[in-house]
XYZ file of C-alpha atoms in Angstrom:
668
model
C 0.000 0.000 0.000
C 2.799 2.404 0.919
C 4.464 2.145 -2.491
C 1.212 2.856 -4.263
C 0.409 5.757 -1.992
C 3.850 7.270 -2.434
C 3.675 7.342 -6.225
C 4.525 10.727 -7.682
C 6.833 13.487 -6.530
C 5.671 16.349 -4.398
C 5.107 19.357 -6.657
C 5.388 21.853 -3.836
C 9.141 21.610 -4.284
C 8.631 23.276 -7.639
C 6.208 25.840 -6.311
C 6.899 29.519 -6.047
C 7.104 30.419 -2.379
C 4.008 32.295 -1.266
C 2.448 33.460 1.923
C 1.137 30.783 4.215
C -2.567 30.403 4.685
C -4.019 32.928 7.098
C -6.040 30.358 8.937
C -4.519 27.369 10.673
C -5.352 23.987 9.220
C -6.698 22.812 12.529
C -9.191 25.642 12.577
C -10.287 24.989 9.006
C -10.866 21.320 9.701
C -12.310 21.809 13.155
C -16.014 21.483 12.314
C -15.682 17.995 10.838
C -19.442 17.950 10.363
C -20.878 19.974 7.509
C -23.392 22.068 9.418
C -23.553 25.754 10.181
C -23.886 25.283 13.937
C -20.414 23.815 14.206
C -18.711 26.832 12.629
C -16.890 29.142 15.019
C -13.814 31.312 15.466
C -11.457 31.101 12.486
C -13.471 28.516 10.562
C -14.289 29.666 7.083
C -17.886 28.398 7.198
C -19.185 31.688 8.577
C -16.938 33.838 6.370
C -17.272 34.434 2.640
C -14.485 33.268 0.350
C -11.439 31.108 0.851
C -8.794 31.521 3.533
C -6.169 29.550 1.606
C -3.580 30.755 -0.874
C -3.072 29.502 -4.420
C -0.078 28.913 -6.670
C 0.823 27.774 -10.158
C 3.715 25.288 -10.306
C 6.707 26.821 -12.023
C 6.611 26.241 -15.760
C 3.044 24.846 -15.644
C 1.188 27.829 -17.065
C -1.217 25.569 -18.975
C -2.817 24.451 -15.730
C -5.149 26.436 -13.493
C -4.013 27.514 -10.039
C -4.147 24.923 -7.261
C -4.501 25.316 -3.488
C -1.258 26.075 -1.632
C -1.412 23.682 1.329
C 2.201 22.537 1.697
C 3.374 25.292 4.072
C 1.475 24.182 7.165
C 3.227 24.487 10.507
C 4.047 21.644 12.852
C 1.294 22.405 15.352
C -1.303 22.614 12.552
C -0.544 19.112 11.304
C -0.090 17.831 14.850
C -3.545 19.048 15.882
C -5.318 17.533 12.899
C -3.629 14.126 13.185
C -4.139 13.952 16.940
C -7.657 15.360 17.285
C -9.419 14.610 14.009
C -7.791 11.843 11.987
C -5.917 9.294 14.107
C -6.847 10.071 17.716
C -6.088 6.905 19.725
C -6.255 4.433 16.843
C -3.928 1.471 16.435
C -1.671 1.035 13.411
C -4.037 -1.550 11.965
C -6.892 0.983 12.200
C -5.168 3.906 10.463
C -6.838 3.342 7.114
C -10.272 2.992 8.711
C -9.891 6.162 10.800
C -8.593 8.107 7.796
C -11.571 7.020 5.687
C -14.007 8.116 8.426
C -12.307 11.501 8.607
C -12.486 12.007 4.839
C -16.185 11.141 4.758
C -16.848 14.053 7.113
C -14.841 16.759 5.357
C -14.340 15.794 1.700
C -16.643 16.958 -1.080
C -17.721 13.716 -2.823
C -17.805 15.230 -6.336
C -17.857 18.395 -8.388
C -14.238 19.493 -8.006
C -11.278 19.460 -10.344
C -7.696 18.451 -9.593
C -4.294 18.044 -11.210
C -3.226 14.398 -11.277
C 0.513 14.523 -10.649
C 2.911 11.600 -11.288
C 6.624 11.226 -12.033
C 5.872 11.088 -15.753
C 3.043 13.524 -16.438
C 0.432 15.911 -15.096
C -3.132 15.973 -16.331
C -6.278 17.873 -15.377
C -9.135 15.648 -14.145
C -12.614 16.087 -12.699
C -13.732 14.109 -9.646
C -17.101 12.383 -9.974
C -17.062 10.259 -6.818
C -14.850 9.253 -3.880
C -14.190 5.716 -2.630
C -13.413 6.604 0.974
C -12.503 3.097 2.143
C -9.889 2.770 -0.626
C -8.704 6.402 -0.243
C -9.270 6.880 -3.968
C -11.219 9.263 -6.181
C -13.240 8.291 -9.250
C -12.264 10.720 -12.030
C -12.693 11.575 -15.673
C -10.635 13.794 -17.958
C -11.540 17.462 -17.620
C -12.564 19.564 -20.590
C -10.633 20.964 -22.316
C -7.987 18.242 -22.190
C -4.846 19.569 -20.443
C -1.720 17.470 -20.076
C 1.984 18.090 -19.628
C 4.815 15.557 -19.825
C 8.595 15.808 -20.140
C 8.900 12.273 -21.508
C 6.483 12.109 -24.406
C 3.198 13.485 -25.594
C 0.128 11.826 -24.097
C -2.970 12.186 -26.264
C -6.406 12.191 -24.727
C -7.004 8.687 -26.142
C -3.854 7.364 -24.439
C -4.875 8.967 -21.165
C -8.375 7.524 -21.368
C -6.890 4.052 -21.878
C -4.661 4.552 -18.832
C -7.621 5.635 -16.725
C -9.611 2.632 -17.926
C -6.795 0.353 -16.758
C -7.039 1.994 -13.357
C -10.847 1.801 -13.473
C -10.798 5.610 -13.308
C -9.772 5.401 -9.638
C -6.753 7.433 -8.487
C -5.112 7.691 -5.046
C -6.217 10.901 -3.344
C -2.667 11.937 -2.484
C -1.796 12.128 -6.189
C -4.448 14.815 -6.679
C -3.899 18.565 -6.216
C -7.200 20.393 -5.862
C -7.773 23.238 -8.332
C -8.124 26.582 -6.577
C -11.600 27.976 -5.935
C -12.019 31.311 -4.163
C -15.501 30.528 -2.873
C -14.136 28.569 0.088
C -16.277 25.514 -0.689
C -13.288 23.271 -1.370
C -10.942 24.507 1.352
C -11.544 21.511 3.588
C -11.207 19.147 0.640
C -7.804 20.574 -0.282
C -6.558 20.509 3.317
C -7.837 16.993 3.981
C -6.060 15.632 0.895
C -2.888 17.487 1.927
C -2.936 15.781 5.337
C -3.435 12.354 3.756
C -0.695 13.018 1.207
C 1.772 14.242 3.850
C 0.999 11.305 6.119
C 1.702 8.598 3.543
C 4.775 10.359 2.154
C 6.466 11.246 5.442
C 4.914 9.390 8.388
C 3.596 5.983 7.335
C 5.930 3.000 7.033
C 4.979 -0.174 5.204
C 5.767 -2.273 8.302
C 3.703 -0.210 10.736
C 0.679 -2.483 10.579
C 2.744 -5.418 11.835
C 4.003 -3.531 14.890
C 2.541 -4.485 18.239
C -0.261 -2.127 19.275
C 0.776 -1.698 22.892
C -0.470 1.874 22.859
C -1.889 4.288 20.337
C -0.159 4.746 17.013
C -0.043 8.524 17.225
C 2.137 8.593 20.345
C 4.339 5.703 19.248
C 5.045 6.701 15.650
C 3.293 9.800 14.311
C 4.449 12.414 16.811
C 8.191 11.543 16.803
C 8.313 11.238 13.004
C 6.432 14.501 12.573
C 8.816 16.286 14.950
C 11.825 14.868 13.126
C 10.442 16.079 9.785
C 10.106 19.640 11.045
C 13.426 19.523 12.911
C 15.055 18.689 9.572
C 13.175 21.498 7.794
C 14.259 23.982 10.452
C 17.936 22.928 10.356
C 17.972 21.413 13.831
C 19.405 18.047 12.767
C 23.014 17.512 11.606
C 23.337 16.825 7.895
C 25.202 13.581 8.581
C 22.405 12.318 10.789
C 19.841 13.149 8.091
C 21.822 11.104 5.565
C 22.079 8.236 8.048
C 18.342 8.305 8.680
C 17.392 8.192 4.995
C 19.911 5.406 4.371
C 18.523 3.382 7.268
C 14.989 3.970 6.018
C 15.886 2.757 2.523
C 17.659 -0.311 3.914
C 14.715 -1.176 6.132
C 12.211 -0.815 3.278
C 14.356 -3.032 1.047
C 14.762 -5.701 3.745
C 11.054 -5.593 4.484
C 10.203 -6.172 0.810
C 12.574 -9.149 0.781
C 10.905 -10.443 3.932
C 7.414 -10.146 2.404
C 8.521 -11.925 -0.775
C 10.102 -14.706 1.258
C 7.017 -15.073 3.417
C 4.876 -15.232 0.301
C 7.091 -17.941 -1.208
C 6.734 -20.048 1.928
C 3.037 -20.485 1.234
C 3.891 -22.309 -2.007
C 6.500 -24.634 -0.448
C 5.659 -28.146 0.597
C 5.419 -28.663 4.320
C 8.619 -29.939 6.016
C 10.568 -29.659 2.776
C 14.237 -28.697 2.747
C 13.404 -25.512 0.852
C 10.929 -24.502 3.531
C 13.516 -25.016 6.276
C 16.068 -22.917 4.396
C 13.489 -20.198 3.819
C 12.552 -20.201 7.493
C 16.184 -19.623 8.493
C 16.542 -16.819 5.943
C 13.284 -15.319 7.182
C 14.457 -15.273 10.781
C 17.702 -13.632 9.722
C 15.847 -10.977 7.732
C 13.462 -10.378 10.618
C 16.371 -9.830 12.983
C 18.022 -7.377 10.572
C 14.748 -5.471 10.143
C 14.263 -5.171 13.900
C 17.776 -3.774 14.321
C 17.195 -1.208 11.574
C 13.837 -0.223 13.068
C 15.462 0.245 16.462
C 18.072 2.593 14.968
C 15.334 4.546 13.187
C 13.434 4.958 16.446
C 16.548 6.254 18.194
C 16.888 8.988 15.571
C 13.157 9.769 15.577
C 13.146 10.261 19.334
C 14.215 13.889 19.983
C 15.980 12.939 23.239
C 17.727 9.717 22.223
C 18.745 11.254 18.895
C 21.353 13.344 20.706
C 22.105 10.942 23.549
C 23.386 8.272 21.181
C 24.395 10.388 18.204
C 25.547 8.675 15.042
C 28.746 7.290 13.573
C 29.713 10.041 11.178
C 32.388 9.120 8.666
C 34.360 12.223 7.833
C 35.220 12.581 4.160
C 38.158 14.923 4.768
C 41.268 13.813 2.877
C 44.769 14.576 4.154
C 47.083 16.451 1.787
C 50.324 15.033 3.141
C 53.611 16.952 3.037
C 54.356 19.899 0.760
C 55.546 18.953 -2.722
C 58.918 20.545 -1.953
C 59.123 18.769 1.420
C 59.342 22.000 3.439
C 57.103 23.094 6.301
C 55.291 26.424 6.204
C 54.287 28.780 8.997
C 51.003 30.565 8.318
C 50.502 33.873 10.121
C 46.931 35.133 10.505
C 46.256 38.793 11.199
C 43.505 41.136 10.093
C 46.130 43.884 9.853
C 49.878 43.621 10.330
C 51.652 46.492 12.080
C 55.378 46.938 12.613
C 55.191 46.378 16.376
C 53.329 43.086 15.957
C 55.719 41.993 13.217
C 58.798 42.682 15.365
C 57.220 40.766 18.269
C 56.557 37.781 16.017
C 60.082 37.840 14.664
C 61.490 38.004 18.178
C 59.281 35.308 19.745
C 58.580 32.887 16.896
C 61.219 33.351 14.225
C 64.419 34.106 16.124
C 67.626 32.290 15.258
C 67.338 29.954 18.245
C 63.897 28.653 17.190
C 64.542 28.696 13.444
C 67.643 26.696 12.684
C 66.931 26.657 8.940
C 65.184 28.755 6.354
C 61.396 28.791 6.814
C 58.631 29.876 4.468
C 56.059 32.259 5.956
C 52.628 32.890 4.446
C 50.266 35.633 5.609
C 46.467 35.353 5.778
C 43.697 37.701 6.813
C 41.461 34.993 8.283
C 42.156 31.660 10.029
C 39.940 29.564 7.734
C 42.015 30.330 4.644
C 45.169 29.511 6.624
C 43.787 26.127 7.719
C 42.756 25.297 4.155
C 46.275 26.098 2.921
C 47.994 23.798 5.427
C 49.944 20.644 4.668
C 51.381 18.015 7.003
C 53.607 19.560 9.681
C 52.580 23.196 9.084
C 51.979 25.708 11.862
C 49.261 28.367 12.006
C 49.905 31.358 14.279
C 46.808 33.489 14.905
C 47.560 37.039 16.018
C 45.294 38.927 18.460
C 41.963 39.940 16.979
C 38.324 38.966 16.579
C 37.864 36.778 13.494
C 34.465 35.865 12.068
C 34.245 32.735 9.895
C 31.343 31.091 8.062
C 32.820 27.684 7.255
C 34.132 24.586 9.003
C 37.736 24.120 10.117
C 38.456 20.748 8.488
C 41.851 19.615 9.765
C 43.041 16.395 8.136
C 46.826 16.778 8.507
C 49.002 16.938 11.610
C 49.320 20.696 12.191
C 49.630 23.152 15.072
C 47.064 25.928 15.488
C 48.175 28.388 18.151
C 47.112 31.818 19.276
C 49.796 34.441 19.788
C 48.680 35.740 23.169
C 45.897 34.997 25.637
C 42.711 33.177 24.552
C 40.501 36.186 25.293
C 42.592 38.226 22.858
C 42.386 35.693 20.009
C 38.700 35.036 19.304
C 37.401 32.977 16.367
C 33.626 33.233 16.028
C 31.577 31.026 13.705
C 28.397 32.467 12.242
C 25.890 31.078 9.811
C 24.054 27.785 10.064
C 26.147 24.709 9.580
C 27.446 21.561 11.159
C 30.726 21.275 13.045
C 32.973 24.222 13.887
C 36.262 22.276 14.057
C 36.499 18.824 12.406
C 39.668 16.846 13.232
C 40.946 13.715 11.502
C 44.703 14.321 11.577
C 47.114 11.952 13.312
C 48.479 14.596 15.693
C 46.734 17.987 15.900
C 47.565 20.635 18.486
C 45.387 23.670 19.267
C 46.289 26.249 21.898
C 45.585 29.759 23.220
C 42.389 30.429 21.231
C 38.808 31.219 22.168
C 36.162 29.610 19.928
C 32.613 30.992 19.865
C 29.846 29.079 18.115
C 26.451 30.368 16.876
C 23.430 28.795 15.100
C 25.018 25.368 15.361
C 23.634 21.948 14.587
C 26.596 19.902 15.752
C 29.226 20.422 18.415
C 32.071 22.898 18.505
C 34.840 20.277 18.086
C 34.679 16.700 16.777
C 37.636 14.314 16.752
C 36.889 11.495 14.309
C 40.210 9.686 14.603
C 43.824 10.451 15.349
C 44.961 12.516 18.336
C 43.950 16.097 19.095
C 45.439 18.154 21.926
C 43.615 21.239 23.191
C 45.539 23.439 25.631
C 44.704 26.774 27.257
C 41.601 27.320 25.113
C 38.106 28.671 25.750
C 35.101 26.982 24.098
C 31.810 28.881 24.100
C 29.405 26.267 22.772
C 25.992 26.306 21.142
C 24.872 22.649 20.971
C 27.289 20.028 22.288
C 30.889 20.792 23.132
C 33.627 18.303 22.249
C 32.843 14.889 20.741
C 35.459 12.116 20.787
C 34.474 9.411 18.310
C 35.414 5.755 18.439
C 39.188 5.167 17.973
C 39.957 8.874 18.471
C 42.244 10.287 21.167
C 41.746 13.618 22.920
C 43.835 15.510 25.459
C 42.391 18.689 26.969
C 44.436 20.777 29.424
C 43.886 24.082 31.220
C 40.817 24.923 29.153
C 37.385 26.407 29.830
C 34.245 24.924 28.228
C 30.728 26.265 28.780
C 27.306 26.939 27.270
C 26.593 23.559 25.638
C 22.892 22.778 25.288
C 23.863 19.112 25.278
C 26.901 17.598 26.955
C 30.095 19.561 27.365
C 32.135 16.512 26.355
C 30.813 13.342 24.681
C 33.040 10.274 24.937
C 32.327 7.406 22.546
C 33.279 3.764 23.189
C 36.722 2.725 22.016
C 38.115 6.253 22.380
C 40.752 7.724 24.699
C 40.099 10.917 26.616
C 42.375 12.752 29.063
C 41.016 15.816 30.874
C 43.488 17.693 33.082
C 42.945 20.966 34.978
C 39.871 22.064 32.997
C 36.679 23.880 33.930
C 33.417 22.522 32.445
C 30.332 24.466 33.459
C 26.860 25.756 32.537
C 26.103 22.902 30.119
C 23.131 20.544 29.940
C 25.392 17.754 31.202
C 29.073 18.046 32.032
C 30.554 14.862 30.546
C 28.627 12.114 28.748
C 30.222 8.651 28.459
C 27.965 7.215 25.824
C 26.733 4.514 23.483
C 27.242 1.169 25.180
C 24.797 -0.068 22.557
C 26.962 -2.897 21.285
C 29.216 -5.149 23.351
C 31.657 -5.286 20.430
C 32.816 -1.782 21.302
C 35.590 -1.448 23.842
C 34.963 0.727 26.831
C 36.664 4.140 26.541
C 39.936 4.824 28.366
C 39.371 7.903 30.476
C 41.577 10.078 32.642
C 40.084 12.948 34.632
C 42.509 14.808 36.877
C 41.909 18.033 38.816
C 38.940 19.253 36.767
C 36.266 21.604 38.088
C 32.798 20.529 36.871
C 30.130 22.885 38.170
C 26.773 24.569 37.532
C 25.627 22.096 34.893
C 21.881 21.647 34.523
C 21.966 17.853 34.892
C 24.798 15.680 36.184
C 28.480 16.424 36.255
C 29.154 13.057 34.578
C 26.595 10.737 32.961
C 27.216 7.117 31.946
C 24.900 5.752 29.229
C 24.368 1.996 29.195
C 21.633 -0.431 28.103
C 19.192 -2.030 30.509
C 20.659 -5.398 29.509
C 23.638 -4.604 31.740
C 21.331 -4.180 34.703
C 19.512 -7.386 33.810
C 22.825 -9.191 33.587
C 23.783 -7.940 37.002
C 20.487 -9.067 38.522
C 20.562 -12.476 36.867
C 24.014 -13.300 38.203
C 23.391 -13.457 41.923
C 25.743 -16.398 42.412
C 29.225 -14.970 42.502
C 31.997 -16.692 40.607
C 35.631 -16.376 41.555
C 35.986 -13.779 38.822
C 33.112 -11.727 40.205
C 34.579 -11.917 43.692
C 37.878 -10.642 42.368
C 35.989 -7.648 40.991
C 34.840 -6.479 44.393
C 36.154 -3.103 45.356
C 38.669 -3.094 48.184
C 38.826 -0.086 50.434
C 41.722 0.886 52.633
C 41.091 3.446 55.328
C 43.521 6.325 55.661
C 43.474 9.224 58.079
C 44.426 12.052 55.740
C 41.426 14.319 55.192
C 42.659 16.065 52.054
C 40.511 15.773 48.922
C 43.409 15.083 46.532
C 44.502 11.539 45.834
C 48.170 10.720 45.208
C 49.279 9.318 41.880
C 50.019 5.975 43.532
C 46.311 5.741 44.256
C 45.192 5.819 40.636
C 42.598 3.179 39.912
C 43.921 0.248 37.895
C 41.423 -2.241 36.566
C 41.264 -5.122 34.108
C 38.683 -7.856 33.705
C 39.119 -10.188 36.673
C 41.026 -7.660 38.820
C 40.023 -4.346 40.356
C 41.785 -2.667 43.217
C 40.508 0.560 44.692
C 42.062 2.674 47.444
C 39.777 5.224 49.022
C 39.852 7.471 52.012
C 37.648 7.245 55.060
C 36.661 10.885 55.078
C 35.322 11.148 51.533
C 34.158 14.596 50.586
C 31.345 15.157 48.096
C 33.876 15.703 45.318
C 35.896 12.565 46.094
C 32.727 10.458 46.272
C 31.910 11.617 42.750
C 35.337 10.467 41.523
C 34.954 6.965 42.976
C 31.346 6.616 41.882
C 32.382 7.282 38.282
C 35.149 4.670 38.447
C 32.860 2.088 40.033
C 30.208 2.395 37.324
C 32.752 2.281 34.496
C 34.333 -0.851 35.963
C 30.957 -2.572 36.263
C 30.038 -1.673 32.679
C 33.391 -2.943 31.418
C 33.040 -6.218 33.278
C 29.521 -6.836 32.039
C 30.501 -6.139 28.455
C 33.251 -8.723 28.810
C 30.770 -11.256 30.196
C 28.401 -10.630 27.281
C 31.229 -11.180 24.801
C 32.263 -14.431 26.473
C 28.671 -15.614 26.421
C 28.442 -14.919 22.692
C 31.649 -16.853 22.017
C 30.309 -19.722 24.109
C 27.150 -19.808 21.983
C 29.376 -20.093 18.914
C 31.105 -23.119 20.427
C 34.273 -21.317 21.563
C 34.690 -22.504 25.130
C 38.235 -21.245 25.732
C 39.044 -17.675 24.833
C 42.370 -15.914 24.953
C 42.281 -13.835 28.127
C 44.397 -11.152 26.522
C 41.889 -10.784 23.710
C 38.882 -11.038 25.965
C 40.014 -8.625 28.637
C 38.560 -5.145 28.741
C 41.930 -3.657 29.611
C 41.460 -0.155 30.854
C 43.471 2.267 32.912
C 41.260 4.904 34.489
C 42.612 7.908 36.346
C 39.808 9.696 38.174
C 41.284 11.924 40.831
C 41.193 15.403 42.300
C 38.050 16.440 40.396
C 35.603 18.823 42.026
C 31.861 18.626 41.398
C 29.856 21.608 42.601
C 26.313 22.902 42.133
C 25.347 20.466 39.384
C 21.552 20.256 39.148
C 21.233 16.485 39.617
C 24.498 15.715 41.353
C 28.021 14.725 40.460
C 27.250 11.418 38.694
C 24.277 9.678 37.099
C 23.477 6.648 34.954
C 21.146 6.712 31.943
C 19.584 3.328 31.138
C 17.984 2.644 27.765
């Protein structure tokens, strides 16, 4: 049904932008019953003329104007779907509820429409409506009007095509011809809501989903919000691509599953072919469920940002200069003699430059970054620089400010994704203040390689720093604030060292995330002498699946390995908050040793609570992996390969005035 209902492109993409309808769709459709008593407020029933706008698709001057209904706002569609069309229906009842809605608001005949497909457009007249099938009975309008980019369709050819379809066309392929009397306003809006629903909300597998609660809450609302978040540039471009790819994969797998299920009905019972098909069917079903789960994570506005997505950066490294030399790029909006002498004295004196060096001058930092090769250095002189693009750093370079961070400010304006994108093997950034505006993604993303950030200030807009799987990040003596998500997001399999930083006034301070798959290694984390304060949620949040909790509950009988994982506490009399380096926590699977103090302050308790949860998560992931190997018949595994080796240094951190406390766990 979905394929049939989705036939034809959406012509509003070709439409000339016009003013949105004055009256909200919800108000126009509010009466539902065609009687004068039900008309009130903004409803057009008690007002002469239409309240909707009209447009002529670009290049389609042969056709009459049609109703402009594609520019409805989120709350207008939300209200109609929730209150008038779907209400509390189940997925299996969507078609029935939609038909009932159309019977109340749709004119059964007497209106004209443009039948729009991928191949042609033709003007038709509606003579009847089959509400249960969501189709209109039509005939060609007089005079015959048709437009096609492929070939010329005569009226005889079109009549034959309509006869093959029994003159019945899906309602969502029809665009109602404009009428200023207001009689067909509800008809145009109702068809728009049906068209939008089957193009953007409905999935072919929805009917087979369990109806635990109403379809609107489970599917319609999150998908509708995602659609408008994408329109309003609130979703990263990479995540949008991922979502559409997942959707295409799921639709393809589901078609394969339906074909396989159909073929099973023709197989002989207990035949070898049937057994093979059953195995393939189970495999397809499992793949479909995994894809659907990923789609739901993206559709959910909260989980979409909690789990993120595995973005593959397409930045390509340039390598070394063709002549093999290294270049120093100097950035300054204006170069004066005093500044030039200072640079020569501090950066290009004989002691620091033992050989001839090429120097290039730039007026903005983005052009300097784009001109860099492997081993180059960018020196940014004091000033306030405004950029509109992304710093894509694919080679090992040094980006340093010449002065204090507050004197070297790089501000990003204009909507876009990441501010600084790092994929180089060894990138160093220092003494710069970054300010982000109108962002979709975080201020700094390390995809792979190592990035060092020292003595910097990060004024964030969405999330702060994101360390992807296999990436390494070292942050020292820096100040990060203002993130509407987490200040720092740490992915599994990454390495993150945070030393002497201040992370404050974010949604969450640090998010250790995405324990979605036991194949990922737990991140290696060091947090030493950081101040994490005034964050809206927790200072540190650990994200892990409920399966970990279930595993913990189901293993009440302790094995020798579990006993070895118990935390050992030694009591000491020193009341200081700091912990000596000899007391760093060292843990591997099968061995954990923890030294704590008797007089634990609030800050120290936060340090040990973080370590404890990370150790438990690591251990449980190792147990899950061993269980999987056991199911595959591998009873003896190499301990070196199986171990979740991790060295965690959590010491001397202070957690103050965080809204929900120093540490929390998010289960999904």
